[in-house]
Coordinates of C-alpha atoms in Angstrom, one line a residue:
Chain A
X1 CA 15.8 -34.5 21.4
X2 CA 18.7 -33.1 19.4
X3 CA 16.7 -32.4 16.8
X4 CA 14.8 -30.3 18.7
X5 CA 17.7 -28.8 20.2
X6 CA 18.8 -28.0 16.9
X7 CA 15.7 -26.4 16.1
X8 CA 15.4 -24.5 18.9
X9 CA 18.8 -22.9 18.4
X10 CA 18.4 -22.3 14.9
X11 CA 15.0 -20.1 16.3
X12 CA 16.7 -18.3 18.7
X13 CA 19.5 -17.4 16.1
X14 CA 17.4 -16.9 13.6
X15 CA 15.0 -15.0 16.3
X16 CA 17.7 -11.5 16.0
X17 CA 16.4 -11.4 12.4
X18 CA 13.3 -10.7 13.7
X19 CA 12.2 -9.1 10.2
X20 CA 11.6 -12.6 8.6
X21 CA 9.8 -14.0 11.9
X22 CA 7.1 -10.7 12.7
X23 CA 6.7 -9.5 9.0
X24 CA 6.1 -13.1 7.5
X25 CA 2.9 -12.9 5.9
X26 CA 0.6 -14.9 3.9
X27 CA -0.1 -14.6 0.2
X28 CA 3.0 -12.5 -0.3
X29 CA 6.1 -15.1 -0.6
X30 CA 7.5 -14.5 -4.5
X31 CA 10.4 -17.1 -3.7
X32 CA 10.3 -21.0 -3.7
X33 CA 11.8 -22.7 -0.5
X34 CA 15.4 -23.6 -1.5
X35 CA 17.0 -25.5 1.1
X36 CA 20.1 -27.3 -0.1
X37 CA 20.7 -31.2 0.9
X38 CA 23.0 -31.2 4.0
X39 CA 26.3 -33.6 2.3
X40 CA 27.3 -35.5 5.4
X41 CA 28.9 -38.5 5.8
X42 CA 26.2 -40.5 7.6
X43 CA 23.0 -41.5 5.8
X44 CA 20.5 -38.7 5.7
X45 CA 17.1 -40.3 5.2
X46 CA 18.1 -42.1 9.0
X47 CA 18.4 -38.7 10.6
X48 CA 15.6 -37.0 12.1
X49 CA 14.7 -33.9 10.3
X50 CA 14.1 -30.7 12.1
X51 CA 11.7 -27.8 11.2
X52 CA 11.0 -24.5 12.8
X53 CA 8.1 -22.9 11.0
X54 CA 6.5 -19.5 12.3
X55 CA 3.5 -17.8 10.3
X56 CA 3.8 -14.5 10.9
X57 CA 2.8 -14.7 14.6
X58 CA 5.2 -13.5 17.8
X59 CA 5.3 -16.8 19.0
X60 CA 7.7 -19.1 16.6
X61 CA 7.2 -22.5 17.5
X62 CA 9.3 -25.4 16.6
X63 CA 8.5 -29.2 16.0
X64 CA 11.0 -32.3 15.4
X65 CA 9.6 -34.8 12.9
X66 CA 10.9 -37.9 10.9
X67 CA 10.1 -36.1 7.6
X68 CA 13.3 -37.2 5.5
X69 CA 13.1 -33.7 3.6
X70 CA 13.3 -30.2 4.6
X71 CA 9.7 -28.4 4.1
X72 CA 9.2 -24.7 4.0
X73 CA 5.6 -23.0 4.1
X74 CA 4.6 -20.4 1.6
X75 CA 4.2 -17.3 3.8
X76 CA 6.7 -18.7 6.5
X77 CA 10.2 -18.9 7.5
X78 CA 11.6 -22.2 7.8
X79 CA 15.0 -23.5 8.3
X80 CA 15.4 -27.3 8.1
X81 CA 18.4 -29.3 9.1
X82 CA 19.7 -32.9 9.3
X83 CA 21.0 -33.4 12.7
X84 CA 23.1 -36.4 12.9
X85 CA 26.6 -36.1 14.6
X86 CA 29.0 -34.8 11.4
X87 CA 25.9 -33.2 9.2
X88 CA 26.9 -30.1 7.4
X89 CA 25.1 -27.7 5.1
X90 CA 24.0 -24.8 4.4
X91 CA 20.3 -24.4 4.4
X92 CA 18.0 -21.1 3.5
X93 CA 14.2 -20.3 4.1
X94 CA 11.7 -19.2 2.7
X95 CA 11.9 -16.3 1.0
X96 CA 9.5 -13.4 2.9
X97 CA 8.0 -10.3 1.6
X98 CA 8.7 -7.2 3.7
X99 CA 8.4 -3.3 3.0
X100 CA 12.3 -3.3 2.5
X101 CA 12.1 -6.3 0.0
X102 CA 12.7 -10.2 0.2
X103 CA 14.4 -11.6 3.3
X104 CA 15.8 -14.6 3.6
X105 CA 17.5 -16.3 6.3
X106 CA 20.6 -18.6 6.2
X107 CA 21.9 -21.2 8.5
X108 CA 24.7 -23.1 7.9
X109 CA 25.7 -26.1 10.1
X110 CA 29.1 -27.7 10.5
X111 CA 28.9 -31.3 12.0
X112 CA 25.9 -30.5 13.9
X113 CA 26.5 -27.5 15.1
X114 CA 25.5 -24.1 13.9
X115 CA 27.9 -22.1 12.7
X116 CA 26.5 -19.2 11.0
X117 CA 22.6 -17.4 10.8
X118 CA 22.9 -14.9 7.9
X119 CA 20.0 -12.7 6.5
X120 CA 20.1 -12.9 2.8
X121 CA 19.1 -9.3 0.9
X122 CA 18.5 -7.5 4.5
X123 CA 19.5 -4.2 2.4
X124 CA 17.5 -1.6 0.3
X125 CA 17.8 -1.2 -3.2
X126 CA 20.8 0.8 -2.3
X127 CA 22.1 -2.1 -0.5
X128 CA 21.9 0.6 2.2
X129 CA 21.1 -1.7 5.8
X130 CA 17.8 -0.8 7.1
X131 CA 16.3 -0.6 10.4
X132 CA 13.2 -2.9 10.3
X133 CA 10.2 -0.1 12.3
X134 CA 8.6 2.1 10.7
X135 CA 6.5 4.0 13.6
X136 CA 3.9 6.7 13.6
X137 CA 4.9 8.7 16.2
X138 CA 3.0 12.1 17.6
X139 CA 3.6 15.5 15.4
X140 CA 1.8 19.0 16.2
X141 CA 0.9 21.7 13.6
X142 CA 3.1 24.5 13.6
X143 CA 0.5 26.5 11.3
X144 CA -2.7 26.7 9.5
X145 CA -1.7 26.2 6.0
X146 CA -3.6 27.9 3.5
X147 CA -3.3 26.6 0.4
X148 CA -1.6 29.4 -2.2
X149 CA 1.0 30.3 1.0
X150 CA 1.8 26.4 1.0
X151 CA 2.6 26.8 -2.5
X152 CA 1.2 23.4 -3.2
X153 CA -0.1 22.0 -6.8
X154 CA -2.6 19.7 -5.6
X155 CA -4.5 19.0 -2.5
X156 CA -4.9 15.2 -1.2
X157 CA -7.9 14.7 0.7
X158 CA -10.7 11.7 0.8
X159 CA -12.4 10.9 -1.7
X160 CA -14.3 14.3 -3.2
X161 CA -17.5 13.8 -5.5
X162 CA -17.8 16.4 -9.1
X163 CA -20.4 18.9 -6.7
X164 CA -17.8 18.5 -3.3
X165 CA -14.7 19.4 -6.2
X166 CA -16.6 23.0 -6.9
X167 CA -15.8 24.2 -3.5
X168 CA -12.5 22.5 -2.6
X169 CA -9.2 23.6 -2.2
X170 CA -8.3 22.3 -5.7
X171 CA -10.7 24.0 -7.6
X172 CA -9.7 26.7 -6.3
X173 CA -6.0 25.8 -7.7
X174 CA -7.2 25.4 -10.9
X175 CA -9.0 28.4 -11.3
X176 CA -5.7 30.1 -10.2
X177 CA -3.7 28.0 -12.5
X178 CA -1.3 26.9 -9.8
Chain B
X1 CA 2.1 26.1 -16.3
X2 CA -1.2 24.1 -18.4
X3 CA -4.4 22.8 -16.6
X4 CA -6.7 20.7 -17.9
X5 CA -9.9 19.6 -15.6
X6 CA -12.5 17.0 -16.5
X7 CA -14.6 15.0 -14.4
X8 CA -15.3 11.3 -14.6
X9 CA -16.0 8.6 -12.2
X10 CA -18.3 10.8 -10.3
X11 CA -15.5 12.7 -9.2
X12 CA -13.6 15.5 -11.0
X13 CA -10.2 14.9 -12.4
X14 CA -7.0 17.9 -12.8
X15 CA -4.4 17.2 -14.8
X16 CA -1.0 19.9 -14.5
X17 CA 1.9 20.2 -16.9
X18 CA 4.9 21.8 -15.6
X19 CA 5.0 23.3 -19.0
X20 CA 2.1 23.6 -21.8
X21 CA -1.0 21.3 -22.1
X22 CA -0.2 18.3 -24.2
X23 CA -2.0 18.0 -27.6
X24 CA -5.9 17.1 -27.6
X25 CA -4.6 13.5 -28.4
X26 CA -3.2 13.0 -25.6
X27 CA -6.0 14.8 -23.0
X28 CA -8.6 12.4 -25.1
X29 CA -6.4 9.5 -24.4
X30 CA -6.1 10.4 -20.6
X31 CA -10.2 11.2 -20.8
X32 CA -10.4 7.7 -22.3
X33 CA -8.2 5.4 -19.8
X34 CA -11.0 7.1 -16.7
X35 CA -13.7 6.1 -18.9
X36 CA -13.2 2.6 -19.9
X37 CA -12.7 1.8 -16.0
X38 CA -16.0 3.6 -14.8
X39 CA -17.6 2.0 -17.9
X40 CA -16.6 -1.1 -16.4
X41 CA -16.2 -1.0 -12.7
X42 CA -18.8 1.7 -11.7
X43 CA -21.4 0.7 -8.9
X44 CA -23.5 4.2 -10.0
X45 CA -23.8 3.3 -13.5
X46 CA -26.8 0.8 -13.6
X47 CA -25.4 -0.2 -17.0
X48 CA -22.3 -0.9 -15.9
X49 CA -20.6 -4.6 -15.8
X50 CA -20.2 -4.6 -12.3
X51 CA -23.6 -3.2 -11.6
X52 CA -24.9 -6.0 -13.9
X53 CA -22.6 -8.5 -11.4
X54 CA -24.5 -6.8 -8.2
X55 CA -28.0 -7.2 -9.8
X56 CA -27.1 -11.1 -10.4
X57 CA -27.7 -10.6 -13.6
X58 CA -24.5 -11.7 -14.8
X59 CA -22.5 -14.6 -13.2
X60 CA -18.8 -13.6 -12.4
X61 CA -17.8 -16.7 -14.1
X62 CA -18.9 -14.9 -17.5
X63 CA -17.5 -11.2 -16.8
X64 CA -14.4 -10.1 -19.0
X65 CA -11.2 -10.9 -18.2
X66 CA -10.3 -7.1 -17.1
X67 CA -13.2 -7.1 -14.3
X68 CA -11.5 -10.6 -13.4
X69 CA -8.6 -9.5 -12.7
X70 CA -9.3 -6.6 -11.1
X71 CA -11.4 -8.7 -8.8
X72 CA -8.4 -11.0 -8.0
X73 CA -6.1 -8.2 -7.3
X74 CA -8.3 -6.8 -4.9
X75 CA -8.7 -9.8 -3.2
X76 CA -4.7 -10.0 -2.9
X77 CA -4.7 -6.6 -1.3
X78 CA -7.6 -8.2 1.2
X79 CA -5.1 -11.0 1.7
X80 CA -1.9 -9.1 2.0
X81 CA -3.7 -6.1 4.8
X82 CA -5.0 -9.4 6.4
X83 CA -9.1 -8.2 5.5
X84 CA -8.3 -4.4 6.6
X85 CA -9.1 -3.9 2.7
X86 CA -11.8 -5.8 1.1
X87 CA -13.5 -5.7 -2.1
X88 CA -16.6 -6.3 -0.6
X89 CA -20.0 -4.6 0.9
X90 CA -21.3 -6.1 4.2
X91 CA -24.1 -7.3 2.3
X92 CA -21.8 -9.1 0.0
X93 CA -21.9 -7.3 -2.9
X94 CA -18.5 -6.8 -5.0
X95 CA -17.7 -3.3 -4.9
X96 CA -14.0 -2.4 -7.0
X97 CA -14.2 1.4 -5.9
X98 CA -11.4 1.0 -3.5
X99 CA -8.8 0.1 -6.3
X100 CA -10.5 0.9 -9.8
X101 CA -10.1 4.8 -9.5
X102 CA -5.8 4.1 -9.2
X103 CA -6.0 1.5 -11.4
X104 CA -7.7 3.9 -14.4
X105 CA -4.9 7.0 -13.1
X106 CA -2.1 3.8 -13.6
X107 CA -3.7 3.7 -17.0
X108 CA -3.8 7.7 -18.0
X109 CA -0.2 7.6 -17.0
X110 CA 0.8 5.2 -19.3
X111 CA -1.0 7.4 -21.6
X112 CA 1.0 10.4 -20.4
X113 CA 4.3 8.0 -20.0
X114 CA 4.0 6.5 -24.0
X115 CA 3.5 10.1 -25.0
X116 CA 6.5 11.4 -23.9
X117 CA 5.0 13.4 -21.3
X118 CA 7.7 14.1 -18.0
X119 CA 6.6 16.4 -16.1
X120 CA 2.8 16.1 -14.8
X121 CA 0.5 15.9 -11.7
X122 CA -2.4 14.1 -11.8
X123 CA -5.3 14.6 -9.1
X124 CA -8.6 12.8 -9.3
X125 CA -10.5 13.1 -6.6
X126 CA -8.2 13.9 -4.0
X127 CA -5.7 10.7 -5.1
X128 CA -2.3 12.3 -6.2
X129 CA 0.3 10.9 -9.1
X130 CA 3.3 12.9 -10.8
X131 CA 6.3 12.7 -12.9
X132 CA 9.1 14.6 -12.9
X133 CA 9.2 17.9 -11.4
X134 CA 7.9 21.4 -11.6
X135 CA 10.8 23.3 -12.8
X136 CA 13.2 21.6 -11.3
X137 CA 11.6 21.8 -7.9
X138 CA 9.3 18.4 -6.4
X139 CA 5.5 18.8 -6.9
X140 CA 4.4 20.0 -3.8
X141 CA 0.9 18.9 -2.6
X142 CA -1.1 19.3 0.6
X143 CA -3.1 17.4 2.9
X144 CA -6.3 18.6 3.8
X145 CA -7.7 19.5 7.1
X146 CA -10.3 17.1 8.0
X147 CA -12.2 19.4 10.4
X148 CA -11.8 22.4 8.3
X149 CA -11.3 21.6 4.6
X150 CA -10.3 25.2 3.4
X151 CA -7.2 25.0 5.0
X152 CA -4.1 22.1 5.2
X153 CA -2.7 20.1 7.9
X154 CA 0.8 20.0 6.0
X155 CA 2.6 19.6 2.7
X156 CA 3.9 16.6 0.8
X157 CA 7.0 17.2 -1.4
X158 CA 6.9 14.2 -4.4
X159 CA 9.8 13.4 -4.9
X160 CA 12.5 10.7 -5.9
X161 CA 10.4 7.1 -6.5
X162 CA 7.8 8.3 -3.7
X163 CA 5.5 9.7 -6.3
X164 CA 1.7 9.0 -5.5
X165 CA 0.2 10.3 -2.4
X166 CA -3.8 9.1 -1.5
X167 CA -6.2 10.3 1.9
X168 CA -9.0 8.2 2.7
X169 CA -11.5 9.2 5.4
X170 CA -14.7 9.5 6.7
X171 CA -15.5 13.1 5.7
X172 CA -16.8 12.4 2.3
X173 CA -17.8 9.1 -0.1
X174 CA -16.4 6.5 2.5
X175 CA -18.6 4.3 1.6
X176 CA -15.8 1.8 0.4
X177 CA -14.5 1.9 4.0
X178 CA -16.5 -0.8 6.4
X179 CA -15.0 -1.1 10.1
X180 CA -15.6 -3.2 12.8
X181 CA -16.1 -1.5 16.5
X182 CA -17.7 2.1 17.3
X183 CA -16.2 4.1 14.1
X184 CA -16.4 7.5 16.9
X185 CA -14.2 5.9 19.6
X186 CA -12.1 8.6 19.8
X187 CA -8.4 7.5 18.5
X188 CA -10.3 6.4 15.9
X189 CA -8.9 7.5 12.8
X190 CA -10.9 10.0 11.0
X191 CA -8.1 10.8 8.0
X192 CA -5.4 8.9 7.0
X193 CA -2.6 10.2 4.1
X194 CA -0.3 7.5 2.6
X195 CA 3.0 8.8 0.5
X196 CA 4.2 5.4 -1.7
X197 CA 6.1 4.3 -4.9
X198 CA 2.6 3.8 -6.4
X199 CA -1.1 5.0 -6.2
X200 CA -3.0 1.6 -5.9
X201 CA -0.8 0.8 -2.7
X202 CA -0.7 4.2 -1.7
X203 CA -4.8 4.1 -2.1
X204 CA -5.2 0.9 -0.8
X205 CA -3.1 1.4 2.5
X206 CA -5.0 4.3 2.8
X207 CA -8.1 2.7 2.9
X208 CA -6.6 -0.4 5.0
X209 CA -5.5 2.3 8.0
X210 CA -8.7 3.9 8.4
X211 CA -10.3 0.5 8.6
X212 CA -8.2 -1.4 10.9
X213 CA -7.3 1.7 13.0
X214 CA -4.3 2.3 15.6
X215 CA -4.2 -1.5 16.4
X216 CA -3.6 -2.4 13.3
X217 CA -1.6 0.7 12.4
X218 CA 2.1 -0.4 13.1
X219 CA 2.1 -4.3 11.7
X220 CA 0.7 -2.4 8.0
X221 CA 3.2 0.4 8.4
X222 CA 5.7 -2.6 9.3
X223 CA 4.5 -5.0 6.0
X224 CA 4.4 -2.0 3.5
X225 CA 6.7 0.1 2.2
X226 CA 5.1 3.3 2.9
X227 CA 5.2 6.5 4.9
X228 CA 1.6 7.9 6.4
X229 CA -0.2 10.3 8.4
X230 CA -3.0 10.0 10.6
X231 CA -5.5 12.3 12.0
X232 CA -7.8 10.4 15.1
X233 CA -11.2 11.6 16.1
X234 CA -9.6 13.6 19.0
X235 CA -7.5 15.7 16.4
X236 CA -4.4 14.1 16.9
X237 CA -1.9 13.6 14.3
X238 CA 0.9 11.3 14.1
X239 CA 3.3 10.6 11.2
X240 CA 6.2 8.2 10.1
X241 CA 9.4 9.9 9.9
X242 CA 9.3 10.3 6.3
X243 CA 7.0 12.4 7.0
X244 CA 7.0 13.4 10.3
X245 CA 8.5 17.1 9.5
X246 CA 6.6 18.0 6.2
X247 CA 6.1 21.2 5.5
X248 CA 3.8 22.1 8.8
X249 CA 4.5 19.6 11.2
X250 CA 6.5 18.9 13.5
X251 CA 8.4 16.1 15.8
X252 CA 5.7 16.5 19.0

């Protein structure tokens, strides 16, 4: 059961990062798993190996099994860890697609315990940090816009077909060579 | 300020340059990229390869490799909005409209890019892509009102790497949108505008909100790096906060 321990507390770490865990999607991981071999002193194909997989869903869910290697999911964050008394390592998911770019999450573990959760590339381009909602929220018109007052080039609307384009907005831009 | 207008892909295509028209070359070249992918990927031309595909005339497994992988991509994009976007009729049929009409402006601005062209707006049918800027100031287009389409609900600035801006909606040539559930519930979306890095995601996303509606609004606006605006059946608008105080909104 302290495999499962382990597991559980890696989740819950790994849980504040919740960008990997609610974003992870299918079809969209760029990055093979790379999880390092834990060096310990012990024998690591005895230990039970634990893995926490969640796809995507709000409900991660963790499993212990005998499996002597880590295994990450494509479209998942996984964290895998050998959980003998004295096993170290550092070990990193799966890399996951999100609008801010990949995320990965890093655990490292010092004789069993965990002693570190750390989001790999959690920053923009800028390597600005980001905030991880991007929320439509309620706005009001302050004005009818007409077009010319708008000063606007070109008009975005749905699809318009060659007849529809003779008495839109834009043809009317055109004609005006705004 | 040079304006050249040409239609194609049903639709009719404007092309702006912040200063004079490029050569004939280069318009022909642009004219060109829009007609190879309505040659190839139009549903109304009966002599069209994917027409031929619909008729069951011509297996997929014997299409070019263009049609191919236009097909797979749209089947990512399925994938990736979890089925909000599909490539597909309900009566099975492969339909590419929902990506081929970004995919050929991708293609006339490579044209416009490999030119040496920097400052340009293209429109084609509503779907918006620039470079550069108007005189120094960020091309400035607006959104349309879905109830009354001679004025705008607000204006979009273009600017920095958010460059392509695309409404989808059920006001005209929907067809390539299928939902699930009573389409006139009212919050509902009737219009949605997406502002992105590029116009197949910003097209796509459009297409993808409108489907899968408010309840799948916030886990796409979440997964893709995009800013939007929506208008439900009831009128109401919301935004992201990119956008949430362009030109003619504001914060409710």
């Amino acid at each position: 059961m302290r495999a499962r321990a382990l597991a559980l507390s890696i989740l819950s770490s790994a849980a504040v990062l919740t960008v990997g865990w609610q974003l992870g999607t299918q079809g969209q991981t760029s990055t093979a798993p790379d999880a390092a071999a834990p060096t310990t002193a012990d024998s690591v194909t005895s230990d039970p190996t634990a893995t926490a997989t969640s796809r995507g869903g709000s409900t991660p869910s963790a499993a212990a099994t005998p499996a002597p290697a880590p295994t990450a999911t494509n479209g998942s964050v996984s964290a895998a860890a050998a959980a003998s008394d004295g096993a170290s390592g550092t070990f990193t998911g799966t890399s996951v697609q999100t609008r801010f770019g990949a995320v990965q999450v890093q655990v490292t573990v010092a004789n069993g315990s965990i002693t570190d959760v750390t989001a790999l590339q959690l920053t923009d381009k800028d390597q600005r940090s980001v905030s991880i909602s991007n929320r439509a929220a309620p706005v009001l018109r302050q004005e009818v816009l007409a077009a010319q007052s708008a000063n606007v080039q070109g008009v975005s609307g749905a699809t318009y077909t060659s007849d529809a384009y003779l008495s839109s907005l834009q043809s009317a831009l055109d004609q005006a060579g705004l | 300020m040079g304006v050249h207008v040409f239609d194609t892909m049903g639709t009719t295509v404007s092309l702006r340059f912040a200063g004079a028209t490029a050569p004939a070359s280069v318009l022909d070249g642009v004219e060109g990229a829009f007609r190879a992918f309505d040659e190839r990927f139009s549903l109304y031309r009966t002599d069209s390869e994917i027409s031929r595909v619909a008729r069951g005339e011509l297996p997929l497994t014997r299409t070019g490799a263009e049609l191919r992988e236009a097909y797979a991509e749209a089947l990512d994009w399925s994938r990736s909005t979890d089925g909000a976007f599909t490539p597909h009729r309900p009566d099975g049929v492969i339909d590419l409209s929902g990506t081929v009409k970004a995919k050929a402006m991708e293609a006339a601005a490579r044209v416009l890019d490999s030119s040496g062209e920097a400052d340009w707006m293209l429109v084609a049918g509503g779907d918006i892509l620039t470079r550069g800027t108007l005189d120094g100031l960020p091309w400035r287009a607006g959104v349309v009102d879905p109830d009354d389409r001679g004025t705008l609900l607000c204006a979009v600035e273009l600017v920095g790497r958010r460059i392509a801006l695309a409404t989808s909606g059920t006001a005209e040539r929907g067809e390539h949108i299928w939902r699930t559930g009573d389409p006139r519930a009212p919050q509902r979306y009737r219009q949605v505008t997406v502002l992105a890095d590029d116009i197949v995601t910003a097209d796509v996303l459009a297409t993808a909100l409108v489907a899968g509606g408010p309840e799948r609004c916030p886990e796409l606006l979440n997964r893709f790096d995009i800013e939007a605006i929506t208008v439900d059946n009831a009128g109401n608008l919301t935004a992201t906060p990119g956008l949430q105080s362009a030109w003619g909104l504001t914060p409710a």
